[in-house]
Amino acid sequence: MSIDATAAQTPPAGLRETKKQETRQLLSDAATRLFLDQGFERTTIAEIAAAARVAKKTVTNYFPRKEDLALDHQDAFVGSLARTVADRAPGESALTALRRAFAEAADTTDPVAGFAPRDFARMIADSPTLTARLRDLHDLREAALAEALAKTTGVGAGADAGADTGAGADARRGDLAARTAAALFGAVHRMLFERVQRLTLDGRDAAEIRADVTAAAEHAFALLEPSLGDYATA
């Protein structure tokens, strides 16, 4: 077979990527319907494959773990705070950027901030597996934020240097500052995420939840202002 003939039978990269995204969405939608109908823990990969009319291996190729099908925004979630810090405007501190980004997420009821339909929030709350996975994702998000803060404040490989004086000590102090700041910022976002979920389960409508968590966010971020107001200013 000639090169030209082979190329003619191979879809362009853009079409292949589109097809992959369509398949991924098909699997996620089929899984979500089953999770909501019969619960996450009771639903099997085989049932999801049958509902989507694909082979079981296709499901696991796209989603290695069952919880990935339910929490399909997890990549965006884990990287969200780090991206906010990396993309902050000139003269903007990490705290200011994160405060602004959360306000925008609340205004648009972004799923990454915890906004979801009540039945979906209930599905997560009722599943020990998904609840545990969410805790893991919060930890991963905090770690990604710590790395971004360390990078933006100039903390390098010297953080692990052996000497307790000079550049090694400075780097270690900078690394400690980045990790501490990330832990505090992460705690605020974890609290706000859980607050959104709790209010959703309580039956509050979107407008009430937005107003509540926006006020809670302003108060929580204000508590960090004295110590972190100017930290990691671009």
PDB file of C-alpha atoms in Angstrom:
ATOM      1  CA  MET A   1       0.000   0.000   0.000  1.00  0.00           C
ATOM      2  CA  SER A   2       1.349   3.450  -0.910  1.00  0.00           C
ATOM      3  CA  ILE A   3       1.939   6.211   1.610  1.00  0.00           C
ATOM      4  CA  ASP A   4      -0.787   8.285  -0.013  1.00  0.00           C
ATOM      5  CA  ALA A   5      -3.284   5.429   0.251  1.00  0.00           C
ATOM      6  CA  THR A   6      -2.461   4.903   3.922  1.00  0.00           C
ATOM      7  CA  ALA A   7      -2.896   8.588   4.642  1.00  0.00           C
ATOM      8  CA  ALA A   8      -6.245   8.588   2.870  1.00  0.00           C
ATOM      9  CA  GLN A   9      -7.521   5.873   5.242  1.00  0.00           C
ATOM     10  CA  THR A  10      -6.231   7.574   8.401  1.00  0.00           C
ATOM     11  CA  PRO A  11      -8.464  10.347   9.796  1.00  0.00           C
ATOM     12  CA  PRO A  12      -6.703  13.682  10.284  1.00  0.00           C
ATOM     13  CA  ALA A  13      -5.407  14.322  13.792  1.00  0.00           C
ATOM     14  CA  GLY A  14      -8.142  16.867  14.453  1.00  0.00           C
ATOM     15  CA  LEU A  15     -10.879  14.384  13.554  1.00  0.00           C
ATOM     16  CA  ARG A  16      -9.286  11.646  15.649  1.00  0.00           C
ATOM     17  CA  GLU A  17      -9.168  13.945  18.650  1.00  0.00           C
ATOM     18  CA  THR A  18     -12.787  14.966  18.092  1.00  0.00           C
ATOM     19  CA  LYS A  19     -13.800  11.310  17.907  1.00  0.00           C
ATOM     20  CA  LYS A  20     -11.933  10.567  21.138  1.00  0.00           C
ATOM     21  CA  GLN A  21     -13.664  13.461  22.910  1.00  0.00           C
ATOM     22  CA  GLU A  22     -17.052  12.292  21.632  1.00  0.00           C
ATOM     23  CA  THR A  23     -16.416   8.754  22.871  1.00  0.00           C
ATOM     24  CA  ARG A  24     -15.211  10.041  26.222  1.00  0.00           C
ATOM     25  CA  GLN A  25     -18.353  12.157  26.605  1.00  0.00           C
ATOM     26  CA  LEU A  26     -20.565   9.235  25.552  1.00  0.00           C
ATOM     27  CA  LEU A  27     -19.034   7.026  28.233  1.00  0.00           C
ATOM     28  CA  SER A  28     -19.239   9.721  30.892  1.00  0.00           C
ATOM     29  CA  ASP A  29     -22.892  10.445  30.108  1.00  0.00           C
ATOM     30  CA  ALA A  30     -23.847   6.756  30.137  1.00  0.00           C
ATOM     31  CA  ALA A  31     -22.035   6.209  33.414  1.00  0.00           C
ATOM     32  CA  THR A  32     -23.590   9.265  35.064  1.00  0.00           C
ATOM     33  CA  ARG A  33     -27.090   8.112  34.151  1.00  0.00           C
ATOM     34  CA  LEU A  34     -26.437   4.731  35.754  1.00  0.00           C
ATOM     35  CA  PHE A  35     -24.745   6.221  38.808  1.00  0.00           C
ATOM     36  CA  LEU A  36     -27.700   8.514  39.435  1.00  0.00           C
ATOM     37  CA  ASP A  37     -30.216   5.738  38.857  1.00  0.00           C
ATOM     38  CA  GLN A  38     -28.694   2.958  40.939  1.00  0.00           C
ATOM     39  CA  GLY A  39     -25.793   4.478  42.860  1.00  0.00           C
ATOM     40  CA  PHE A  40     -22.085   4.628  42.159  1.00  0.00           C
ATOM     41  CA  GLU A  41     -21.077   1.622  44.251  1.00  0.00           C
ATOM     42  CA  ARG A  42     -23.669  -0.696  42.692  1.00  0.00           C
ATOM     43  CA  THR A  43     -22.872   0.187  39.079  1.00  0.00           C
ATOM     44  CA  THR A  44     -20.362  -1.988  37.237  1.00  0.00           C
ATOM     45  CA  ILE A  45     -18.039  -1.216  34.345  1.00  0.00           C
ATOM     46  CA  ALA A  46     -19.801  -3.942  32.337  1.00  0.00           C
ATOM     47  CA  GLU A  47     -23.132  -2.160  32.791  1.00  0.00           C
ATOM     48  CA  ILE A  48     -21.590   1.121  31.652  1.00  0.00           C
ATOM     49  CA  ALA A  49     -20.109  -0.538  28.573  1.00  0.00           C
ATOM     50  CA  ALA A  50     -23.463  -2.095  27.718  1.00  0.00           C
ATOM     51  CA  ALA A  51     -25.292   1.215  28.147  1.00  0.00           C
ATOM     52  CA  ALA A  52     -22.783   2.969  25.872  1.00  0.00           C
ATOM     53  CA  ARG A  53     -22.737   0.028  23.426  1.00  0.00           C
ATOM     54  CA  VAL A  54     -18.984  -0.365  23.535  1.00  0.00           C
ATOM     55  CA  ALA A  55     -16.590  -3.047  24.728  1.00  0.00           C
ATOM     56  CA  LYS A  56     -15.703  -3.112  28.420  1.00  0.00           C
ATOM     57  CA  LYS A  57     -12.051  -2.513  27.492  1.00  0.00           C
ATOM     58  CA  THR A  58     -13.045   0.707  25.738  1.00  0.00           C
ATOM     59  CA  VAL A  59     -14.390   2.057  29.023  1.00  0.00           C
ATOM     60  CA  THR A  60     -11.219   1.204  30.938  1.00  0.00           C
ATOM     61  CA  ASN A  61      -9.002   2.571  28.167  1.00  0.00           C
ATOM     62  CA  TYR A  62     -10.640   5.979  28.532  1.00  0.00           C
ATOM     63  CA  PHE A  63     -11.279   5.802  32.284  1.00  0.00           C
ATOM     64  CA  PRO A  64      -8.848   3.511  34.159  1.00  0.00           C
ATOM     65  CA  ARG A  65     -10.850   3.862  37.391  1.00  0.00           C
ATOM     66  CA  LYS A  66     -14.604   3.872  37.801  1.00  0.00           C
ATOM     67  CA  GLU A  67     -14.498   7.055  39.881  1.00  0.00           C
ATOM     68  CA  ASP A  68     -12.903   8.843  36.916  1.00  0.00           C
ATOM     69  CA  LEU A  69     -16.233   8.462  35.117  1.00  0.00           C
ATOM     70  CA  ALA A  70     -18.073  10.290  37.875  1.00  0.00           C
ATOM     71  CA  LEU A  71     -15.449  12.978  38.548  1.00  0.00           C
ATOM     72  CA  ASP A  72     -14.592  13.788  34.958  1.00  0.00           C
ATOM     73  CA  HIS A  73     -13.545  17.365  35.773  1.00  0.00           C
ATOM     74  CA  GLN A  74     -10.761  16.154  38.040  1.00  0.00           C
ATOM     75  CA  ASP A  75      -7.840  17.258  35.847  1.00  0.00           C
ATOM     76  CA  ALA A  76      -9.225  20.779  35.702  1.00  0.00           C
ATOM     77  CA  PHE A  77      -9.903  20.631  39.443  1.00  0.00           C
ATOM     78  CA  VAL A  78      -6.381  19.544  40.415  1.00  0.00           C
ATOM     79  CA  GLY A  79      -4.723  22.200  38.280  1.00  0.00           C
ATOM     80  CA  SER A  80      -7.159  25.045  38.920  1.00  0.00           C
ATOM     81  CA  LEU A  81      -5.405  26.869  41.779  1.00  0.00           C
ATOM     82  CA  ALA A  82      -1.939  26.440  40.285  1.00  0.00           C
ATOM     83  CA  ARG A  83      -3.155  27.856  36.961  1.00  0.00           C
ATOM     84  CA  THR A  84      -4.738  30.825  38.721  1.00  0.00           C
ATOM     85  CA  VAL A  85      -1.419  31.661  40.367  1.00  0.00           C
ATOM     86  CA  ALA A  86       0.568  31.108  37.175  1.00  0.00           C
ATOM     87  CA  ASP A  87      -1.795  33.336  35.162  1.00  0.00           C
ATOM     88  CA  ARG A  88      -2.195  36.138  37.710  1.00  0.00           C
ATOM     89  CA  ALA A  89      -1.917  39.689  36.415  1.00  0.00           C
ATOM     90  CA  PRO A  90       1.184  41.861  36.929  1.00  0.00           C
ATOM     91  CA  GLY A  91       1.122  43.341  40.434  1.00  0.00           C
ATOM     92  CA  GLU A  92      -1.460  40.778  41.576  1.00  0.00           C
ATOM     93  CA  SER A  93      -0.659  38.629  44.612  1.00  0.00           C
ATOM     94  CA  ALA A  94      -1.531  34.945  44.854  1.00  0.00           C
ATOM     95  CA  LEU A  95      -4.239  35.748  47.398  1.00  0.00           C
ATOM     96  CA  THR A  96      -5.817  38.417  45.207  1.00  0.00           C
ATOM     97  CA  ALA A  97      -5.773  36.129  42.167  1.00  0.00           C
ATOM     98  CA  LEU A  98      -7.298  33.203  44.038  1.00  0.00           C
ATOM     99  CA  ARG A  99      -9.966  35.400  45.615  1.00  0.00           C
ATOM    100  CA  ARG A 100     -10.895  36.842  42.211  1.00  0.00           C
ATOM    101  CA  ALA A 101     -10.935  33.429  40.551  1.00  0.00           C
ATOM    102  CA  PHE A 102     -13.237  31.955  43.175  1.00  0.00           C
ATOM    103  CA  ALA A 103     -15.653  34.873  42.842  1.00  0.00           C
ATOM    104  CA  GLU A 104     -15.761  34.247  39.083  1.00  0.00           C
ATOM    105  CA  ALA A 105     -16.287  30.508  39.612  1.00  0.00           C
ATOM    106  CA  ALA A 106     -19.144  31.155  42.026  1.00  0.00           C
ATOM    107  CA  ASP A 107     -20.725  33.631  39.628  1.00  0.00           C
ATOM    108  CA  THR A 108     -20.720  31.050  36.825  1.00  0.00           C
ATOM    109  CA  THR A 109     -21.585  28.097  39.127  1.00  0.00           C
ATOM    110  CA  ASP A 110     -18.469  26.299  37.933  1.00  0.00           C
ATOM    111  CA  PRO A 111     -18.476  22.525  38.692  1.00  0.00           C
ATOM    112  CA  VAL A 112     -14.801  22.830  39.644  1.00  0.00           C
ATOM    113  CA  ALA A 113     -15.929  24.986  42.602  1.00  0.00           C
ATOM    114  CA  GLY A 114     -18.388  22.282  43.675  1.00  0.00           C
ATOM    115  CA  PHE A 115     -21.572  23.391  41.923  1.00  0.00           C
ATOM    116  CA  ALA A 116     -23.648  20.452  40.703  1.00  0.00           C
ATOM    117  CA  PRO A 117     -27.278  19.298  40.554  1.00  0.00           C
ATOM    118  CA  ARG A 118     -28.631  18.025  43.846  1.00  0.00           C
ATOM    119  CA  ASP A 119     -28.926  14.398  42.686  1.00  0.00           C
ATOM    120  CA  PHE A 120     -25.283  14.432  41.583  1.00  0.00           C
ATOM    121  CA  ALA A 121     -24.155  15.896  44.914  1.00  0.00           C
ATOM    122  CA  ARG A 122     -26.175  13.209  46.691  1.00  0.00           C
ATOM    123  CA  MET A 123     -24.558  10.493  44.588  1.00  0.00           C
ATOM    124  CA  ILE A 124     -21.119  11.679  45.714  1.00  0.00           C
ATOM    125  CA  ALA A 125     -22.118  12.061  49.353  1.00  0.00           C
ATOM    126  CA  ASP A 126     -23.578   8.540  49.405  1.00  0.00           C
ATOM    127  CA  SER A 127     -20.454   6.933  47.943  1.00  0.00           C
ATOM    128  CA  PRO A 128     -17.479   6.209  50.237  1.00  0.00           C
ATOM    129  CA  THR A 129     -15.322   5.686  47.144  1.00  0.00           C
ATOM    130  CA  LEU A 130     -16.133   9.069  45.614  1.00  0.00           C
ATOM    131  CA  THR A 131     -15.859  10.859  48.947  1.00  0.00           C
ATOM    132  CA  ALA A 132     -12.384   9.394  49.468  1.00  0.00           C
ATOM    133  CA  ARG A 133     -11.378  10.263  45.915  1.00  0.00           C
ATOM    134  CA  LEU A 134     -12.457  13.868  46.433  1.00  0.00           C
ATOM    135  CA  ARG A 135     -10.192  14.090  49.461  1.00  0.00           C
ATOM    136  CA  ASP A 136      -7.327  12.801  47.332  1.00  0.00           C
ATOM    137  CA  LEU A 137      -8.071  15.398  44.649  1.00  0.00           C
ATOM    138  CA  HIS A 138      -8.065  18.212  47.204  1.00  0.00           C
ATOM    139  CA  ASP A 139      -4.646  17.003  48.388  1.00  0.00           C
ATOM    140  CA  LEU A 140      -3.341  16.823  44.826  1.00  0.00           C
ATOM    141  CA  ARG A 141      -4.648  20.311  44.108  1.00  0.00           C
ATOM    142  CA  GLU A 142      -2.876  21.673  47.179  1.00  0.00           C
ATOM    143  CA  ALA A 143       0.375  19.979  46.134  1.00  0.00           C
ATOM    144  CA  ALA A 144       0.111  21.457  42.629  1.00  0.00           C
ATOM    145  CA  LEU A 145      -0.492  24.892  44.131  1.00  0.00           C
ATOM    146  CA  ALA A 146       2.542  24.539  46.423  1.00  0.00           C
ATOM    147  CA  GLU A 147       4.679  23.704  43.391  1.00  0.00           C
ATOM    148  CA  ALA A 148       3.358  26.718  41.490  1.00  0.00           C
ATOM    149  CA  LEU A 149       3.970  29.033  44.448  1.00  0.00           C
ATOM    150  CA  ALA A 150       7.496  27.680  44.908  1.00  0.00           C
ATOM    151  CA  LYS A 151       8.229  28.256  41.238  1.00  0.00           C
ATOM    152  CA  THR A 152       6.828  31.757  41.145  1.00  0.00           C
ATOM    153  CA  THR A 153       8.704  32.816  44.296  1.00  0.00           C
ATOM    154  CA  GLY A 154      11.994  31.453  43.007  1.00  0.00           C
ATOM    155  CA  VAL A 155      12.350  28.389  45.218  1.00  0.00           C
ATOM    156  CA  GLY A 156      14.507  25.905  43.352  1.00  0.00           C
ATOM    157  CA  ALA A 157      16.218  22.600  43.846  1.00  0.00           C
ATOM    158  CA  GLY A 158      18.245  24.133  46.670  1.00  0.00           C
ATOM    159  CA  ALA A 159      15.295  23.542  48.986  1.00  0.00           C
ATOM    160  CA  ASP A 160      16.733  20.096  49.684  1.00  0.00           C
ATOM    161  CA  ALA A 161      20.309  21.260  50.129  1.00  0.00           C
ATOM    162  CA  GLY A 162      22.117  19.919  53.163  1.00  0.00           C
ATOM    163  CA  ALA A 163      23.546  23.143  54.576  1.00  0.00           C
ATOM    164  CA  ASP A 164      21.536  25.077  57.145  1.00  0.00           C
ATOM    165  CA  THR A 165      23.008  28.413  56.099  1.00  0.00           C
ATOM    166  CA  GLY A 166      23.259  30.389  52.873  1.00  0.00           C
ATOM    167  CA  ALA A 167      21.324  29.541  49.723  1.00  0.00           C
ATOM    168  CA  GLY A 168      20.230  26.099  50.961  1.00  0.00           C
ATOM    169  CA  ALA A 169      18.625  27.514  54.081  1.00  0.00           C
ATOM    170  CA  ASP A 170      16.948  30.314  52.123  1.00  0.00           C
ATOM    171  CA  ALA A 171      15.575  27.811  49.656  1.00  0.00           C
ATOM    172  CA  ARG A 172      14.224  25.619  52.433  1.00  0.00           C
ATOM    173  CA  ARG A 173      12.545  28.593  54.073  1.00  0.00           C
ATOM    174  CA  GLY A 174      11.033  29.558  50.723  1.00  0.00           C
ATOM    175  CA  ASP A 175       9.810  26.007  50.189  1.00  0.00           C
ATOM    176  CA  LEU A 176       8.273  25.990  53.674  1.00  0.00           C
ATOM    177  CA  ALA A 177       6.542  29.293  52.915  1.00  0.00           C
ATOM    178  CA  ALA A 178       5.148  27.943  49.636  1.00  0.00           C
ATOM    179  CA  ARG A 179       3.842  24.776  51.265  1.00  0.00           C
ATOM    180  CA  THR A 180       2.338  26.701  54.190  1.00  0.00           C
ATOM    181  CA  ALA A 181       0.633  29.201  51.895  1.00  0.00           C
ATOM    182  CA  ALA A 182      -0.692  26.390  49.703  1.00  0.00           C
ATOM    183  CA  ALA A 183      -2.070  24.594  52.773  1.00  0.00           C
ATOM    184  CA  LEU A 184      -3.915  27.730  53.886  1.00  0.00           C
ATOM    185  CA  PHE A 185      -5.239  28.569  50.424  1.00  0.00           C
ATOM    186  CA  GLY A 186      -6.178  24.926  49.922  1.00  0.00           C
ATOM    187  CA  ALA A 187      -8.043  24.814  53.228  1.00  0.00           C
ATOM    188  CA  VAL A 188     -10.141  27.815  52.234  1.00  0.00           C
ATOM    189  CA  HIS A 189     -11.031  26.276  48.871  1.00  0.00           C
ATOM    190  CA  ARG A 190     -11.761  22.901  50.453  1.00  0.00           C
ATOM    191  CA  MET A 191     -14.112  24.565  52.958  1.00  0.00           C
ATOM    192  CA  LEU A 192     -15.876  26.493  50.198  1.00  0.00           C
ATOM    193  CA  PHE A 193     -16.254  23.385  48.009  1.00  0.00           C
ATOM    194  CA  GLU A 194     -17.767  21.438  50.909  1.00  0.00           C
ATOM    195  CA  ARG A 195     -20.040  24.376  51.727  1.00  0.00           C
ATOM    196  CA  VAL A 196     -21.370  24.422  48.162  1.00  0.00           C
ATOM    197  CA  GLN A 197     -22.071  20.696  48.357  1.00  0.00           C
ATOM    198  CA  ARG A 198     -23.773  20.947  51.757  1.00  0.00           C
ATOM    199  CA  LEU A 199     -26.030  23.805  50.663  1.00  0.00           C
ATOM    200  CA  THR A 200     -26.870  21.906  47.484  1.00  0.00           C
ATOM    201  CA  LEU A 201     -27.896  18.858  49.494  1.00  0.00           C
ATOM    202  CA  ASP A 202     -29.978  21.113  51.744  1.00  0.00           C
ATOM    203  CA  GLY A 203     -32.007  22.103  48.693  1.00  0.00           C
ATOM    204  CA  ARG A 204     -30.811  25.688  48.340  1.00  0.00           C
ATOM    205  CA  ASP A 205     -31.124  27.152  44.858  1.00  0.00           C
ATOM    206  CA  ALA A 206     -28.156  28.372  42.845  1.00  0.00           C
ATOM    207  CA  ALA A 207     -28.672  32.042  43.675  1.00  0.00           C
ATOM    208  CA  GLU A 208     -28.739  31.361  47.424  1.00  0.00           C
ATOM    209  CA  ILE A 209     -25.631  29.197  47.216  1.00  0.00           C
ATOM    210  CA  ARG A 210     -23.735  31.798  45.188  1.00  0.00           C
ATOM    211  CA  ALA A 211     -24.573  34.538  47.673  1.00  0.00           C
ATOM    212  CA  ASP A 212     -23.668  32.395  50.667  1.00  0.00           C
ATOM    213  CA  VAL A 213     -20.320  31.083  49.435  1.00  0.00           C
ATOM    214  CA  THR A 214     -19.308  34.439  47.955  1.00  0.00           C
ATOM    215  CA  ALA A 215     -19.723  36.022  51.395  1.00  0.00           C
ATOM    216  CA  ALA A 216     -17.963  33.087  53.051  1.00  0.00           C
ATOM    217  CA  ALA A 217     -15.078  33.369  50.604  1.00  0.00           C
ATOM    218  CA  GLU A 218     -14.631  37.084  51.241  1.00  0.00           C
ATOM    219  CA  HIS A 219     -14.502  36.474  54.987  1.00  0.00           C
ATOM    220  CA  ALA A 220     -12.100  33.520  54.706  1.00  0.00           C
ATOM    221  CA  PHE A 221      -9.720  35.262  52.323  1.00  0.00           C
ATOM    222  CA  ALA A 222      -9.777  38.379  54.504  1.00  0.00           C
ATOM    223  CA  LEU A 223      -8.504  36.269  57.391  1.00  0.00           C
ATOM    224  CA  LEU A 224      -5.422  35.431  55.301  1.00  0.00           C
ATOM    225  CA  GLU A 225      -4.817  39.029  54.217  1.00  0.00           C
ATOM    226  CA  PRO A 226      -2.531  40.085  57.135  1.00  0.00           C
ATOM    227  CA  SER A 227      -0.032  37.284  56.528  1.00  0.00           C
ATOM    228  CA  LEU A 228      -0.399  36.500  52.806  1.00  0.00           C
ATOM    229  CA  GLY A 229      -1.764  39.680  51.262  1.00  0.00           C
ATOM    230  CA  ASP A 230       1.472  40.473  49.421  1.00  0.00           C
ATOM    231  CA  TYR A 231       2.822  36.954  49.073  1.00  0.00           C
ATOM    232  CA  ALA A 232       3.856  35.836  45.578  1.00  0.00           C
ATOM    233  CA  THR A 233       3.010  39.147  43.923  1.00  0.00           C
ATOM    234  CA  ALA A 234       3.640  38.968  40.193  1.00  0.00           C
TER     235      ALA A 234
END
